[in-house]
Coordinates of C-alpha atoms in Angstrom, one line a residue:
Chain A
X694 CA 63.0 1.9 34.7
X695 CA 62.5 -1.5 36.3
X696 CA 63.9 -4.6 34.8
X697 CA 61.4 -6.4 32.6
X698 CA 60.2 -9.7 33.9
X699 CA 60.9 -11.2 30.5
X700 CA 62.8 -9.8 27.6
X701 CA 63.5 -11.3 24.2
X702 CA 65.5 -9.6 21.4
X703 CA 65.7 -10.5 17.8
X704 CA 64.4 -14.0 18.1
X705 CA 64.8 -16.1 15.0
X706 CA 63.4 -19.7 14.7
X707 CA 63.8 -21.7 11.5
X708 CA 62.9 -25.3 10.8
X709 CA 64.8 -27.1 8.1
X710 CA 62.5 -29.1 5.9
X711 CA 65.1 -30.8 3.6
X712 CA 66.5 -29.8 0.2
X713 CA 68.1 -26.8 1.7
X714 CA 64.7 -25.2 2.4
X715 CA 63.7 -23.7 5.7
X716 CA 60.4 -22.7 7.3
X717 CA 61.0 -19.1 8.5
X718 CA 58.7 -19.5 11.5
X719 CA 59.9 -16.4 13.5
X720 CA 62.2 -13.8 11.9
X721 CA 63.6 -11.3 14.2
X722 CA 60.9 -10.6 16.9
X723 CA 61.7 -8.6 20.1
X724 CA 59.4 -8.3 23.0
X725 CA 59.5 -7.4 26.7
X726 CA 57.0 -8.0 29.5
X727 CA 57.1 -5.7 32.5
X728 CA 56.5 -7.2 36.0
X729 CA 52.7 -7.7 36.4
X730 CA 52.0 -7.0 32.8
X731 CA 50.1 -9.2 30.3
X732 CA 51.4 -9.2 26.8
X733 CA 49.0 -10.6 24.2
X734 CA 50.3 -12.1 21.0
X735 CA 47.7 -12.2 18.3
X736 CA 47.9 -13.8 14.9
X737 CA 46.5 -16.4 12.6
X738 CA 47.7 -20.0 12.3
X739 CA 51.2 -20.2 10.9
X740 CA 52.2 -16.7 12.0
X741 CA 54.7 -18.0 14.5
X742 CA 53.0 -17.1 17.7
X743 CA 53.2 -20.5 19.3
X744 CA 56.8 -20.9 18.1
X745 CA 57.6 -17.7 20.0
X746 CA 56.0 -19.0 23.1
X747 CA 58.1 -22.1 22.9
X748 CA 61.3 -20.2 22.0
X749 CA 60.8 -18.2 25.2
X750 CA 61.0 -21.3 27.3
X751 CA 63.8 -22.7 25.1
X752 CA 61.8 -25.6 23.9
X753 CA 63.3 -25.6 21.3
X754 CA 65.8 -22.8 21.8
X755 CA 65.7 -20.0 19.2
X756 CA 68.3 -20.2 16.4
X757 CA 69.5 -16.7 17.3
X758 CA 68.4 -13.9 19.6
X759 CA 68.4 -13.7 23.4
X760 CA 65.9 -14.4 26.1
X761 CA 66.3 -12.9 29.5
X762 CA 64.1 -14.0 32.4
X763 CA 64.6 -11.2 35.0
X764 CA 68.3 -10.7 35.0
X765 CA 69.2 -14.2 33.9
X766 CA 70.1 -14.9 30.3
X767 CA 68.6 -18.2 29.2
X768 CA 70.0 -18.7 25.7
X769 CA 73.3 -20.5 25.6
X770 CA 73.0 -22.2 29.0
X771 CA 73.8 -25.8 29.3
X772 CA 70.8 -28.1 29.7
X773 CA 71.4 -28.6 33.5
X774 CA 71.7 -24.9 34.2
X775 CA 68.7 -24.1 32.0
X776 CA 66.4 -26.4 33.9
X777 CA 67.1 -24.5 37.1
X778 CA 67.0 -21.1 35.5
X779 CA 63.7 -21.4 33.7
X780 CA 61.8 -23.1 36.5
X781 CA 60.2 -19.8 37.3
X782 CA 58.7 -19.5 33.8
X783 CA 55.9 -22.0 33.1
X784 CA 53.8 -22.7 30.1
X785 CA 50.1 -23.8 29.6
X786 CA 49.3 -25.5 26.3
X787 CA 46.2 -25.4 24.1
X788 CA 44.9 -28.9 24.6
X789 CA 44.7 -29.6 28.3
X790 CA 43.9 -33.3 28.2
X791 CA 46.8 -34.3 26.0
X792 CA 49.3 -32.2 28.0
X793 CA 48.5 -34.3 31.1
X794 CA 50.0 -37.8 31.5
X795 CA 46.9 -40.0 31.2
X796 CA 48.2 -42.6 33.7
X797 CA 48.9 -40.2 36.6
X798 CA 46.4 -38.9 39.1
X799 CA 45.7 -35.2 39.5
X800 CA 47.6 -35.0 42.8
X801 CA 50.7 -36.5 41.2
X802 CA 50.5 -34.3 38.1
X803 CA 50.4 -31.2 40.3
X804 CA 53.2 -32.4 42.5
X805 CA 55.4 -33.6 39.7
X806 CA 57.6 -30.6 39.5
X807 CA 58.4 -30.7 43.2
X808 CA 59.1 -34.4 42.9
X809 CA 61.6 -33.7 40.1
X810 CA 63.3 -31.1 42.2
X811 CA 63.5 -33.6 45.1
X812 CA 61.4 -31.5 47.4
X813 CA 59.6 -33.7 49.9
X814 CA 58.3 -31.7 52.9
X815 CA 55.6 -32.8 55.3
X816 CA 53.3 -30.2 53.8
X817 CA 52.9 -32.0 50.4
X818 CA 49.2 -32.8 50.8
X819 CA 48.5 -29.3 52.1
X820 CA 50.3 -27.7 49.2
X821 CA 48.5 -29.7 46.6
X822 CA 45.1 -28.9 48.2
X823 CA 46.0 -25.2 48.4
X824 CA 46.9 -24.9 44.7
X825 CA 43.9 -26.9 43.6
X826 CA 41.6 -24.6 45.6
X827 CA 43.4 -21.6 44.1
X828 CA 42.3 -22.7 40.6
X829 CA 38.7 -23.4 41.7
X830 CA 38.8 -27.2 42.0
X831 CA 37.5 -29.1 45.0
X832 CA 40.5 -31.1 46.2
X833 CA 38.3 -33.9 47.7
X834 CA 36.7 -34.5 44.3
X835 CA 39.6 -34.3 41.9
X836 CA 42.7 -35.3 43.8
X837 CA 42.5 -39.0 43.0
X838 CA 41.2 -38.6 39.4
X839 CA 43.1 -39.2 36.2
X840 CA 42.9 -36.9 33.2
X841 CA 40.2 -38.8 31.3
X842 CA 37.9 -38.3 34.2
X843 CA 38.1 -34.5 33.9
X844 CA 36.3 -32.2 31.6
X845 CA 38.2 -29.9 29.3
X846 CA 37.8 -26.9 31.7
X847 CA 38.8 -28.9 34.7
X848 CA 41.9 -30.3 32.9
X849 CA 42.9 -26.7 32.0
X850 CA 42.6 -25.8 35.7
X851 CA 44.9 -28.7 36.6
X852 CA 47.4 -27.4 34.0
X853 CA 47.3 -24.0 35.6
X854 CA 47.6 -25.5 39.1
X855 CA 50.6 -27.5 37.9
X856 CA 52.3 -24.4 36.5
X857 CA 51.7 -22.4 39.8
X858 CA 53.4 -25.1 41.8
X859 CA 56.9 -23.8 40.9
X860 CA 56.0 -20.3 42.1
X861 CA 56.6 -18.8 38.6
X862 CA 57.1 -15.2 37.8
X863 CA 56.2 -15.6 34.1
X864 CA 53.3 -17.7 32.8
X865 CA 53.1 -18.4 29.1
X866 CA 49.6 -19.3 27.9
X867 CA 49.5 -20.8 24.4
X868 CA 45.9 -20.7 23.2
X869 CA 44.7 -21.8 26.7
X870 CA 41.0 -21.4 25.9
X871 CA 40.6 -22.2 22.2
X872 CA 39.7 -25.8 22.7
X873 CA 37.1 -25.0 25.4
X874 CA 33.4 -24.3 25.1
X875 CA 32.3 -20.7 25.1
X876 CA 30.7 -21.0 28.5
X877 CA 33.8 -22.5 30.0
X878 CA 36.2 -20.2 28.2
X879 CA 35.0 -17.2 30.3
X880 CA 35.6 -19.2 33.5
X881 CA 39.2 -19.9 32.6
X882 CA 39.9 -16.3 31.4
X883 CA 38.5 -15.0 34.8
X884 CA 40.7 -17.5 36.6
X885 CA 43.8 -16.5 34.7
X886 CA 43.1 -12.9 35.6
X887 CA 42.6 -13.7 39.3
X888 CA 45.6 -16.0 39.4
X889 CA 47.8 -13.3 37.9
X890 CA 46.8 -10.8 40.6
X891 CA 47.1 -13.4 43.5
X892 CA 50.5 -14.8 42.5
X893 CA 52.0 -11.6 41.1
X894 CA 52.5 -13.0 37.6
X895 CA 53.5 -11.6 34.3
X896 CA 51.6 -13.3 31.4
X897 CA 52.4 -13.9 27.8
X898 CA 49.0 -14.7 26.3
X899 CA 49.0 -16.2 22.9
X900 CA 45.7 -16.6 21.0
X901 CA 44.0 -16.1 17.6
X902 CA 40.8 -14.6 19.0
X903 CA 40.9 -10.8 18.9
X904 CA 38.3 -10.1 21.6
X905 CA 39.8 -12.7 24.0
X906 CA 43.3 -11.2 23.6
X907 CA 42.0 -7.7 24.0
X908 CA 40.2 -8.6 27.2
X909 CA 43.1 -10.2 29.0
X910 CA 46.1 -8.1 27.8
X911 CA 47.6 -4.8 28.7
X912 CA 49.5 -4.6 25.5
X913 CA 49.0 -6.6 22.2
X914 CA 51.6 -7.6 19.7
X915 CA 50.1 -8.5 16.3
X916 CA 52.1 -11.0 14.3
X917 CA 52.0 -11.9 10.6
X918 CA 54.2 -14.6 9.0
X919 CA 56.9 -14.6 11.6
X920 CA 57.2 -10.8 12.0
X921 CA 55.7 -8.4 14.5
X922 CA 53.7 -5.8 12.6
X923 CA 52.1 -3.8 15.3
X924 CA 52.4 -3.4 19.1
X925 CA 49.9 -1.3 21.0
X926 CA 48.0 -0.9 24.3
X927 CA 45.1 -3.3 24.2
X928 CA 42.6 -0.5 25.0
X929 CA 43.6 1.0 21.6
X930 CA 43.4 -2.2 19.6
X931 CA 40.0 -1.8 18.0
X932 CA 40.1 2.0 17.7
X933 CA 43.6 3.0 16.9
X934 CA 45.2 0.1 15.2
X935 CA 46.8 1.3 11.9
X936 CA 48.7 -1.6 10.3
X937 CA 46.7 -2.8 7.3
X938 CA 47.0 -6.4 8.5
X939 CA 45.5 -5.5 12.0
X940 CA 42.8 -3.6 10.2
X941 CA 42.1 -6.7 8.0
X942 CA 41.9 -8.9 11.1
X943 CA 39.5 -6.5 12.8
X944 CA 37.3 -6.1 9.7
X945 CA 37.1 -9.9 9.4
X946 CA 35.3 -10.2 12.7
X947 CA 31.6 -11.0 12.6
X948 CA 29.6 -7.9 12.7
X949 CA 28.3 -8.6 16.2
X950 CA 31.8 -8.3 17.6
X951 CA 32.9 -5.3 15.5
X952 CA 32.9 -2.0 17.2
X953 CA 30.5 0.5 15.7
X954 CA 33.1 3.2 16.4
X955 CA 35.9 1.5 14.6
X956 CA 38.4 3.9 12.9
X957 CA 37.1 4.6 9.5
X958 CA 40.1 6.5 8.2
X959 CA 42.1 3.5 7.2
X960 CA 39.8 1.6 4.9
X961 CA 41.1 -1.8 4.2
X962 CA 39.8 -3.3 1.0
X963 CA 39.6 -7.0 1.4
X964 CA 42.2 -8.8 -0.6
X965 CA 41.3 -12.3 -1.7
X966 CA 44.9 -13.6 -1.7
X967 CA 45.8 -16.1 1.0
X968 CA 48.8 -16.5 3.3
X969 CA 52.1 -16.9 1.4
X970 CA 54.3 -19.8 2.2
X971 CA 56.6 -19.4 5.2
X972 CA 59.2 -21.4 3.2
X973 CA 59.7 -18.5 0.8
X974 CA 58.2 -15.4 2.4
X975 CA 57.8 -12.2 0.3
X976 CA 60.7 -9.8 0.3
X977 CA 60.5 -6.6 2.1
X978 CA 57.2 -6.3 4.0
X979 CA 55.7 -9.8 4.3
X980 CA 52.2 -8.6 4.2
X981 CA 52.6 -6.7 0.9
X982 CA 51.1 -9.5 -1.2
X983 CA 47.7 -9.0 0.5
X984 CA 48.0 -5.3 1.3
X985 CA 45.9 -2.7 -0.5
X986 CA 48.5 0.0 0.3
X987 CA 51.5 -1.9 -1.0
X988 CA 54.0 0.1 -3.2
X989 CA 57.4 -0.8 -4.8
X990 CA 59.1 0.4 -1.6
X991 CA 57.3 -2.4 0.3
X992 CA 58.9 -5.1 -1.8
X993 CA 62.4 -3.5 -1.7
X994 CA 62.7 -2.4 1.9
X995 CA 61.5 -4.2 5.0
X996 CA 59.5 -1.8 7.3
X997 CA 60.9 -1.8 10.9
X998 CA 58.8 -1.3 14.0
X999 CA 58.8 2.5 14.6
X1000 CA 57.4 4.3 17.6
X1001 CA 54.3 6.5 16.9
X1002 CA 53.7 7.6 20.4
X1003 CA 51.5 6.4 23.3
X1004 CA 53.2 3.0 23.5
X1005 CA 52.2 2.3 19.9
X1006 CA 54.6 0.8 17.4
X1007 CA 53.9 -0.1 13.8
X1008 CA 56.0 -1.7 11.0
X1009 CA 54.6 -0.2 7.8
X1010 CA 55.9 2.3 5.3
X1011 CA 52.5 3.6 4.2
X1012 CA 50.2 4.2 7.1
X1013 CA 49.1 7.8 7.3
X1014 CA 49.6 9.1 10.8
Chain B
X504 CA 0.9 -20.3 2.4
X505 CA 2.7 -23.0 0.6
X506 CA 4.1 -26.0 2.5
X507 CA 7.5 -25.3 4.1
X508 CA 10.6 -26.7 2.4
X509 CA 11.8 -28.5 5.5
X510 CA 9.6 -29.7 8.4
X511 CA 11.2 -31.4 11.4
X512 CA 8.7 -32.8 13.7
X513 CA 9.5 -33.9 17.3
X514 CA 12.8 -35.5 16.1
X515 CA 14.6 -37.8 18.5
X516 CA 18.0 -39.4 17.8
X517 CA 19.0 -42.0 20.3
X518 CA 22.3 -43.9 20.3
X519 CA 23.0 -47.1 22.1
X520 CA 26.5 -46.6 23.5
X521 CA 28.6 -49.1 25.5
X522 CA 27.9 -46.9 28.5
X523 CA 24.1 -46.9 28.0
X524 CA 21.5 -45.2 25.8
X525 CA 22.1 -41.5 24.9
X526 CA 19.5 -39.2 23.5
X527 CA 21.5 -36.8 21.5
X528 CA 18.6 -34.9 19.9
X529 CA 15.6 -34.8 22.2
X530 CA 12.3 -33.7 20.6
X531 CA 13.4 -31.0 18.1
X532 CA 10.8 -29.4 15.8
X533 CA 11.7 -26.9 13.1
X534 CA 10.4 -25.5 9.9
X535 CA 12.2 -23.7 7.1
X536 CA 10.8 -22.0 4.1
X537 CA 12.4 -21.9 0.7
X538 CA 15.3 -19.3 0.6
X539 CA 15.3 -18.9 4.4
X540 CA 18.4 -19.0 6.6
X541 CA 18.3 -20.7 10.0
X542 CA 21.2 -20.7 12.5
X543 CA 21.6 -23.5 15.0
X544 CA 23.9 -22.5 17.9
X545 CA 25.1 -24.6 20.8
X546 CA 28.2 -25.8 22.6
X547 CA 29.9 -29.0 21.9
X548 CA 27.7 -31.9 22.9
X549 CA 24.5 -29.9 22.5
X550 CA 23.4 -32.1 19.7
X551 CA 23.6 -29.6 16.9
X552 CA 25.7 -31.7 14.6
X553 CA 23.7 -34.8 15.2
X554 CA 20.6 -32.8 14.4
X555 CA 22.1 -31.7 11.1
X556 CA 23.1 -35.2 10.2
X557 CA 19.7 -36.6 11.2
X558 CA 18.0 -34.0 9.0
X559 CA 20.3 -34.9 6.2
X560 CA 19.4 -38.6 6.7
X561 CA 23.1 -39.5 7.3
X562 CA 22.1 -40.7 10.7
X563 CA 19.1 -43.0 10.4
X564 CA 17.6 -46.1 12.0
X565 CA 20.1 -48.9 12.5
X566 CA 21.4 -51.4 15.0
X567 CA 22.5 -48.9 17.6
X568 CA 20.5 -45.8 16.4
X569 CA 16.9 -45.0 16.8
X570 CA 15.3 -42.0 15.0
X571 CA 11.7 -41.1 15.8
X572 CA 9.7 -38.2 14.6
X573 CA 9.8 -36.9 11.1
X574 CA 12.0 -35.0 8.7
X575 CA 10.1 -33.9 5.6
X576 CA 12.0 -32.3 2.8
X577 CA 9.6 -31.1 0.1
X578 CA 7.0 -33.4 1.6
X579 CA 9.1 -36.6 1.5
X580 CA 10.0 -38.1 4.9
X581 CA 13.7 -38.8 4.6
X582 CA 13.7 -41.5 7.3
X583 CA 10.9 -43.5 5.6
X584 CA 12.7 -43.6 2.2
X585 CA 14.9 -46.5 1.0
X586 CA 18.6 -45.9 1.0
X587 CA 18.3 -45.5 -2.8
X588 CA 15.5 -42.9 -2.3
X589 CA 17.7 -40.9 0.1
X590 CA 20.7 -41.0 -2.4
X591 CA 18.4 -39.5 -5.0
X592 CA 17.6 -36.6 -2.7
X593 CA 21.2 -35.9 -1.6
X594 CA 22.8 -33.3 -3.9
X595 CA 19.6 -32.5 -5.7
X596 CA 17.3 -31.5 -2.8
X597 CA 19.5 -31.3 0.2
X598 CA 23.3 -31.1 0.5
X599 CA 25.8 -30.7 3.3
X600 CA 29.1 -28.9 3.9
X601 CA 31.2 -30.3 6.8
X602 CA 33.7 -28.7 9.1
X603 CA 37.0 -30.1 7.9
X604 CA 37.4 -29.7 4.2
X605 CA 40.4 -32.0 4.0
X606 CA 38.4 -35.0 5.3
X607 CA 35.5 -34.2 3.0
X608 CA 37.7 -34.6 -0.1
X609 CA 39.2 -37.8 -1.4
X610 CA 43.0 -37.3 -1.4
X611 CA 43.5 -39.6 -4.4
X612 CA 41.0 -37.9 -6.7
X613 CA 41.4 -34.6 -8.6
X614 CA 39.3 -31.6 -7.7
X615 CA 37.4 -31.8 -11.0
X616 CA 36.5 -35.5 -10.4
X617 CA 34.9 -34.6 -7.1
X618 CA 32.6 -32.2 -8.9
X619 CA 31.7 -34.2 -12.0
X620 CA 30.9 -37.3 -10.0
X621 CA 27.5 -36.1 -8.8
X622 CA 26.7 -34.4 -12.1
X623 CA 27.2 -37.7 -13.9
X624 CA 25.3 -39.6 -11.3
X625 CA 22.3 -37.3 -10.9
X626 CA 22.2 -35.4 -14.1
X627 CA 23.5 -38.1 -16.5
X628 CA 25.9 -35.7 -18.1
X629 CA 28.6 -36.9 -20.4
X630 CA 32.2 -36.8 -19.2
X631 CA 33.0 -33.7 -21.2
X632 CA 29.9 -31.8 -20.2
X633 CA 30.4 -32.7 -16.6
X634 CA 34.0 -31.4 -16.8
X635 CA 32.8 -28.1 -18.4
X636 CA 30.2 -27.7 -15.6
X637 CA 32.8 -28.5 -12.9
X638 CA 35.0 -25.6 -14.1
X639 CA 31.9 -23.3 -14.1
X640 CA 31.2 -24.3 -10.5
X641 CA 34.8 -23.6 -9.4
X642 CA 34.4 -20.2 -11.0
X643 CA 31.1 -19.7 -9.2
X644 CA 32.7 -20.3 -5.8
X645 CA 35.5 -17.8 -6.6
X646 CA 38.4 -20.0 -7.3
X647 CA 41.0 -18.3 -9.6
X648 CA 42.3 -20.3 -12.6
X649 CA 39.5 -22.9 -12.4
X650 CA 40.7 -24.9 -15.4
X651 CA 44.1 -25.5 -13.7
X652 CA 42.6 -26.1 -10.2
X653 CA 40.2 -28.7 -11.6
X654 CA 43.3 -30.9 -12.5
X655 CA 44.9 -30.5 -9.1
X656 CA 44.6 -32.8 -6.0
X657 CA 43.1 -31.6 -2.7
X658 CA 46.5 -31.4 -1.0
X659 CA 47.7 -28.8 -3.5
X660 CA 45.0 -26.3 -2.3
X661 CA 44.9 -24.2 0.8
X662 CA 42.2 -24.7 3.5
X663 CA 40.0 -21.9 2.2
X664 CA 40.3 -23.1 -1.4
X665 CA 39.4 -26.7 -0.2
X666 CA 36.3 -25.4 1.6
X667 CA 35.3 -23.6 -1.6
X668 CA 35.6 -26.9 -3.5
X669 CA 33.4 -28.6 -0.9
X670 CA 30.8 -25.9 -1.3
X671 CA 31.0 -26.2 -5.1
X672 CA 30.4 -30.0 -4.6
X673 CA 27.4 -29.3 -2.5
X674 CA 26.0 -26.9 -5.1
X675 CA 26.7 -29.0 -8.1
X676 CA 23.1 -30.2 -8.5
X677 CA 21.2 -27.1 -7.3
X678 CA 20.0 -28.3 -3.9
X679 CA 17.1 -26.4 -2.3
X680 CA 18.5 -26.8 1.1
X681 CA 22.1 -26.6 2.2
X682 CA 23.2 -27.7 5.7
X683 CA 26.5 -26.1 6.6
X684 CA 27.9 -27.8 9.8
X685 CA 30.6 -25.5 11.2
X686 CA 31.8 -24.6 7.7
X687 CA 34.5 -22.2 8.9
X688 CA 35.7 -23.5 12.2
X689 CA 38.8 -25.0 10.7
X690 CA 39.7 -21.8 8.9
X691 CA 41.5 -18.6 9.9
X692 CA 39.4 -15.5 10.6
X693 CA 40.4 -13.6 7.5
X694 CA 39.5 -16.6 5.4
X695 CA 36.4 -17.4 7.5
X696 CA 34.7 -14.1 6.5
X697 CA 35.4 -14.8 2.8
X698 CA 33.7 -18.2 3.0
X699 CA 30.7 -17.0 5.0
X700 CA 30.2 -14.1 2.5
X701 CA 30.4 -16.6 -0.3
X702 CA 27.8 -18.9 1.3
X703 CA 25.5 -16.0 1.9
X704 CA 25.7 -14.5 -1.6
X705 CA 25.3 -18.0 -3.2
X706 CA 22.2 -18.7 -1.1
X707 CA 20.6 -15.4 -2.2
X708 CA 21.5 -15.9 -5.9
X709 CA 20.4 -19.5 -6.1
X710 CA 17.3 -19.0 -3.8
X711 CA 18.6 -21.7 -1.6
X712 CA 17.5 -22.3 2.1
X713 CA 20.5 -22.7 4.4
X714 CA 21.0 -24.1 7.9
X715 CA 24.1 -22.8 9.4
X716 CA 25.3 -24.8 12.4
X717 CA 27.9 -23.2 14.6
X718 CA 29.2 -22.8 18.1
X719 CA 30.2 -19.3 17.3
X720 CA 27.4 -16.8 18.1
X721 CA 29.2 -14.1 16.0
X722 CA 29.1 -16.3 12.9
X723 CA 25.4 -16.8 13.2
X724 CA 24.3 -13.4 14.4
X725 CA 24.8 -11.4 11.3
X726 CA 24.0 -14.0 8.7
X727 CA 20.8 -15.7 9.6
X728 CA 17.1 -14.8 9.5
X729 CA 16.2 -17.0 12.4
X730 CA 18.2 -18.9 15.1
X731 CA 17.6 -21.9 17.3
X732 CA 19.7 -22.2 20.5
X733 CA 20.3 -25.7 21.6
X734 CA 21.4 -27.0 25.0
X735 CA 21.8 -30.7 25.9
X736 CA 19.8 -32.0 22.9
X737 CA 16.9 -29.6 23.1
X738 CA 16.0 -26.3 21.5
X739 CA 15.8 -23.9 24.4
X740 CA 15.0 -20.8 22.4
X741 CA 14.3 -19.8 18.9
X742 CA 13.2 -16.8 17.0
X743 CA 14.3 -14.0 14.7
X744 CA 18.0 -13.7 15.0
X745 CA 18.0 -10.0 15.8
X746 CA 15.5 -10.4 18.6
X747 CA 17.2 -13.4 20.2
X748 CA 20.5 -11.5 20.3
X749 CA 19.1 -8.2 21.5
X750 CA 16.7 -9.7 24.0
X751 CA 17.3 -13.3 24.8
X752 CA 14.6 -14.8 26.9
X753 CA 16.1 -18.1 27.9
X754 CA 18.7 -17.7 30.7
X755 CA 21.1 -19.9 28.8
X756 CA 21.0 -17.8 25.6
X757 CA 21.4 -14.7 27.7
X758 CA 24.4 -16.1 29.7
X759 CA 26.0 -17.4 26.6
X760 CA 25.9 -14.1 24.8
X761 CA 27.2 -12.2 27.8
X762 CA 30.1 -14.6 28.5
X763 CA 31.8 -13.8 25.2
X764 CA 34.5 -11.2 25.4
X765 CA 33.6 -8.1 23.5
X766 CA 36.0 -5.9 21.6
X767 CA 34.4 -2.7 22.7
X768 CA 34.5 -3.6 26.4
X769 CA 37.4 -2.4 28.5
X770 CA 40.4 -4.7 28.9
X771 CA 40.4 -6.8 32.1
X772 CA 36.7 -6.6 32.5
X773 CA 35.3 -9.6 34.5
X774 CA 33.4 -11.9 32.2
X775 CA 30.0 -13.1 33.4
X776 CA 30.9 -16.8 33.1
X777 CA 28.4 -19.6 33.3
X778 CA 29.2 -21.8 36.3
X779 CA 29.7 -25.5 36.0
X780 CA 30.1 -27.7 32.9
X781 CA 27.7 -28.8 30.1
X782 CA 25.8 -31.9 31.3
X783 CA 26.8 -35.5 30.7
X784 CA 24.3 -36.6 28.1
X785 CA 24.4 -40.2 29.3
X786 CA 22.8 -39.0 32.5
X787 CA 21.2 -35.6 31.9
X788 CA 19.7 -33.6 34.8
X789 CA 16.0 -33.9 35.3
X790 CA 13.6 -31.1 34.7
X791 CA 15.2 -28.2 32.8
X792 CA 18.7 -29.3 31.8
X793 CA 20.2 -25.9 32.3
X794 CA 18.8 -25.7 35.9
X795 CA 22.0 -26.8 37.6
X796 CA 23.9 -23.9 36.0
X797 CA 21.1 -21.4 35.9
X798 CA 21.3 -18.3 38.1
X799 CA 17.5 -18.1 38.2
X800 CA 16.6 -21.7 38.8
X801 CA 13.9 -22.6 41.3
X802 CA 12.6 -25.9 42.6
X803 CA 10.1 -26.2 39.8
X804 CA 12.9 -26.1 37.2
X805 CA 14.6 -29.1 38.7
X806 CA 11.5 -31.3 38.6
X807 CA 9.4 -30.2 35.7
X808 CA 10.7 -30.1 32.1
X809 CA 9.7 -26.8 30.5
X810 CA 8.1 -27.1 27.1
X811 CA 9.0 -24.9 24.2
X812 CA 6.1 -22.5 24.4
X813 CA 6.1 -19.3 22.4
X814 CA 9.6 -20.1 21.2
X815 CA 11.2 -20.4 24.6
X816 CA 11.6 -23.4 26.9
X817 CA 11.8 -21.9 30.3
X818 CA 9.5 -21.6 33.3
X819 CA 10.8 -18.1 34.2
X820 CA 11.9 -16.5 30.9
X821 CA 14.0 -13.3 31.1
X822 CA 12.1 -10.1 30.4
X823 CA 14.8 -7.5 30.2
X824 CA 17.1 -6.7 27.3
X825 CA 20.8 -7.4 27.8
X826 CA 22.8 -4.5 29.2
X827 CA 25.5 -4.8 26.7
X828 CA 23.0 -3.9 23.9
X829 CA 21.3 -1.2 25.8

């Protein structure tokens, strides 16, 4: 078996909020991304999906757990070593305009990482133009612009160009299309797909939109309240998902997006309850307060991810297989 | 046939901005019968929210705003009324639900106060009667323990609960028309469905006409009788929701529907994206405003503005059903 491009084990991220209380943002999540693979992380707001993305690039570092980029361990490195070690992992954020320094021009934004690393070859202009073209921007038009002169879609392209400049092996995309218009969203998704093939990237794609995640990913990890509840190949997402929470997510989609052939065996009654507080998550299975299948065992014992074949893992005591 | 509940006739909303005049809504006409549900879809900047607010009379003539055309609710032209006249209509004839429930609620007032305010103003109820009715309304929108919730402040409620309160406020005086402007955009998917189900069942039970404004085609597709697709301030296509989604005739509606990833499509399938960006409304393209991004545009499209004829504003409307629905 080849070494995963990125591997994380047992990540825990907690944020103290005073009075001895903590937000349990991520509680023991493991993942691995093979070279050239796209792992989708799917979940609602507050499930910890963005926190995982940030823990992977050590910004902030997880409270416990390990992150390996290729064969390099990132956790526990000193700041200076870390900067060198993680340069080949880049992140793209949700709001492209606010993640670009408003006072800098596009060419400087894209070149910034090289400037930081003190690289100053004669091919600077050529490299900038090449990477801008790679993301579908016309260098002549945008090179001298500042972020406020860009549309949301163009700004997201600049963010992707900037990430590509360091020749990364792993690209983390944190909700890269959710602030974009529908017609622009498809452009950026196609661009990410093309970029991944051209630059031999592995992607971690974090989003809340089920169909978007399904479209771009090879495998999907579904998260609920800081835990991973199901991991499965994306082709199986709408047909073979078995975790009650995944079923709830799928059944909440507008009818137009629902698949007519959805698995009818696991009927999920809608439960009106809302997301419990991450300050004080339920014992055992964290979904049990909203789960129609919940039993006493779910409160007492935390279900672990178990393999049910065909690359499919699920953390639930009660799903019938 | 009786007169429609809502008649919008050649409505134009024009703002004077520091960078020049901008026509946000450019000649929109709509009618809505009692109890009917109309969806308005479009991307950001298409003018759908401005249209909703202009219908409501929240945007009206002023120093930097010009509204022409007519909005008749039950026969009364909302832009010809005095401000007092409009206030009398708000809540009783026409009400609105906004996108972000937190900013629609006053953080210093209890939930119950939000509801009893309009009951006391419009219906002249006593404090006690208004309070009883407020609790009934909270129960109507599916809030558990309504008595306790009525005494709480907005920050003590979750996003979904807040949106239910906002809906209860809108319904307090039995409006005949409810305008919901992106009512679920700020909410999670699992909560989103609950709120849309609630709106739909209340509209049916109370015989209320609804305008559902959304950028999300999925939200609109299963829940409206008719739909109007907006692009750059104009309605480019309208019709029965089912027909528009199964066989869009305007190239923009077709491209928009196709560009959304589908759950039943294979992973890594190339999305038929629309090229370019939505136009700058300070300087919209001449002719058909979608022409610069349209795969079927011809010279005529760039010079001659297509009128909305037979529910579609296109010189060369599509004639074939979408493949994804075949």
